[in-house]
Short mmCIF file of C-alpha atoms in Angstrom, two decimals:
data_model
loop_
_atom_site.label_atom_id
_atom_site.label_comp_id
_atom_site.label_asym_id
_atom_site.label_seq_id
_atom_site.Cartn_x
_atom_site.Cartn_y
_atom_site.Cartn_z
CA UNK A 1 99.68 120.69 162.84
CA UNK A 2 102.35 121.12 166.01
CA UNK A 3 102.65 124.80 165.76
CA UNK A 4 105.51 125.10 168.14
CA UNK A 5 107.35 122.20 166.78
CA UNK A 6 107.27 124.12 163.30
CA UNK A 7 108.55 127.16 165.13
CA UNK A 8 111.40 125.70 166.62
CA UNK A 9 112.55 124.24 163.57
CA UNK A 10 112.17 127.31 161.33
CA UNK A 11 114.18 129.11 164.17
CA UNK A 12 116.58 126.18 164.14
CA UNK A 13 117.20 126.39 160.64
CA UNK A 14 117.64 130.22 160.33
CA UNK A 15 119.68 130.03 163.28
CA UNK A 16 121.87 127.11 161.67
CA UNK A 17 122.25 129.62 158.39
CA UNK A 18 123.58 133.02 160.88
CA UNK A 19 120.55 134.90 159.87
CA UNK A 20 118.52 137.27 162.18
CA UNK A 21 114.42 137.48 161.83
CA UNK A 22 114.90 140.50 160.25
CA UNK A 23 116.92 138.96 157.34
CA UNK A 24 114.54 136.36 156.75
CA UNK A 25 111.83 138.73 157.01
CA UNK A 26 113.16 141.24 154.38
CA UNK A 27 113.71 138.59 151.90
CA UNK A 28 110.18 137.63 152.12
CA UNK A 29 108.89 141.39 152.33
CA UNK A 30 107.39 140.84 155.43
CA UNK A 31 107.91 141.91 158.89
CA UNK A 32 110.12 140.61 161.47
CA UNK A 33 107.08 140.27 163.63
CA UNK A 34 105.56 137.77 161.77
CA UNK A 35 108.80 135.70 161.79
CA UNK A 36 108.98 136.14 165.61
CA UNK A 37 105.27 135.07 165.62
CA UNK A 38 105.99 131.80 163.41
CA UNK A 39 109.03 130.94 165.92
CA UNK A 40 107.13 131.08 168.68
CA UNK A 41 104.35 128.82 167.27
CA UNK A 42 101.85 131.74 167.62
CA UNK A 43 100.68 130.94 164.08
CA UNK A 44 102.02 129.47 160.76
CA UNK A 45 103.25 131.21 157.69
CA UNK A 46 100.93 132.09 155.03
CA UNK A 47 100.73 129.30 152.35
CA UNK A 48 102.01 132.11 150.10
CA UNK A 49 105.52 132.38 151.51
CA UNK A 50 105.88 128.61 152.41
CA UNK A 51 107.93 128.14 148.97
CA UNK A 52 110.17 130.89 149.44
CA UNK A 53 110.62 130.41 153.00
CA UNK A 54 111.65 126.83 152.48
CA UNK A 55 114.28 128.08 149.67
CA UNK A 56 115.76 130.81 151.85
CA UNK A 57 116.04 128.28 155.05
CA UNK A 58 117.61 125.46 152.35
CA UNK A 59 114.44 122.97 153.41
CA UNK A 60 111.30 121.57 151.96
CA UNK A 61 107.78 122.70 152.37
CA UNK A 62 107.04 119.36 153.33
CA UNK A 63 109.98 119.53 156.21
CA UNK A 64 108.46 122.91 157.04
CA UNK A 65 105.08 121.86 157.68
CA UNK A 66 105.92 118.71 159.89
CA UNK A 67 108.60 120.62 161.77
CA UNK A 68 111.77 118.63 160.44
CA UNK A 69 109.52 115.16 161.12
CA UNK A 70 110.19 111.94 159.29
CA UNK A 71 108.06 111.80 156.15
CA UNK A 72 105.43 108.97 156.60
CA UNK A 73 104.91 106.53 153.13
CA UNK A 74 101.44 104.56 153.19
#
């Protein structure tokens, strides 16, 4: 997985909603430092927060993990 691409996607969705990192973090019950690390591509969100993060950002977990890329069909 491309952590930088995923981070940019998270940041883009958050900014499009007019939210701060602190607001996203508060909704998840986490530190804004965690959100910052995701957005910089230093690490990925834990699987336990993916569903909630996707809901907050108005996207899907699949899109989050692909960094907004197109889903491939086989």
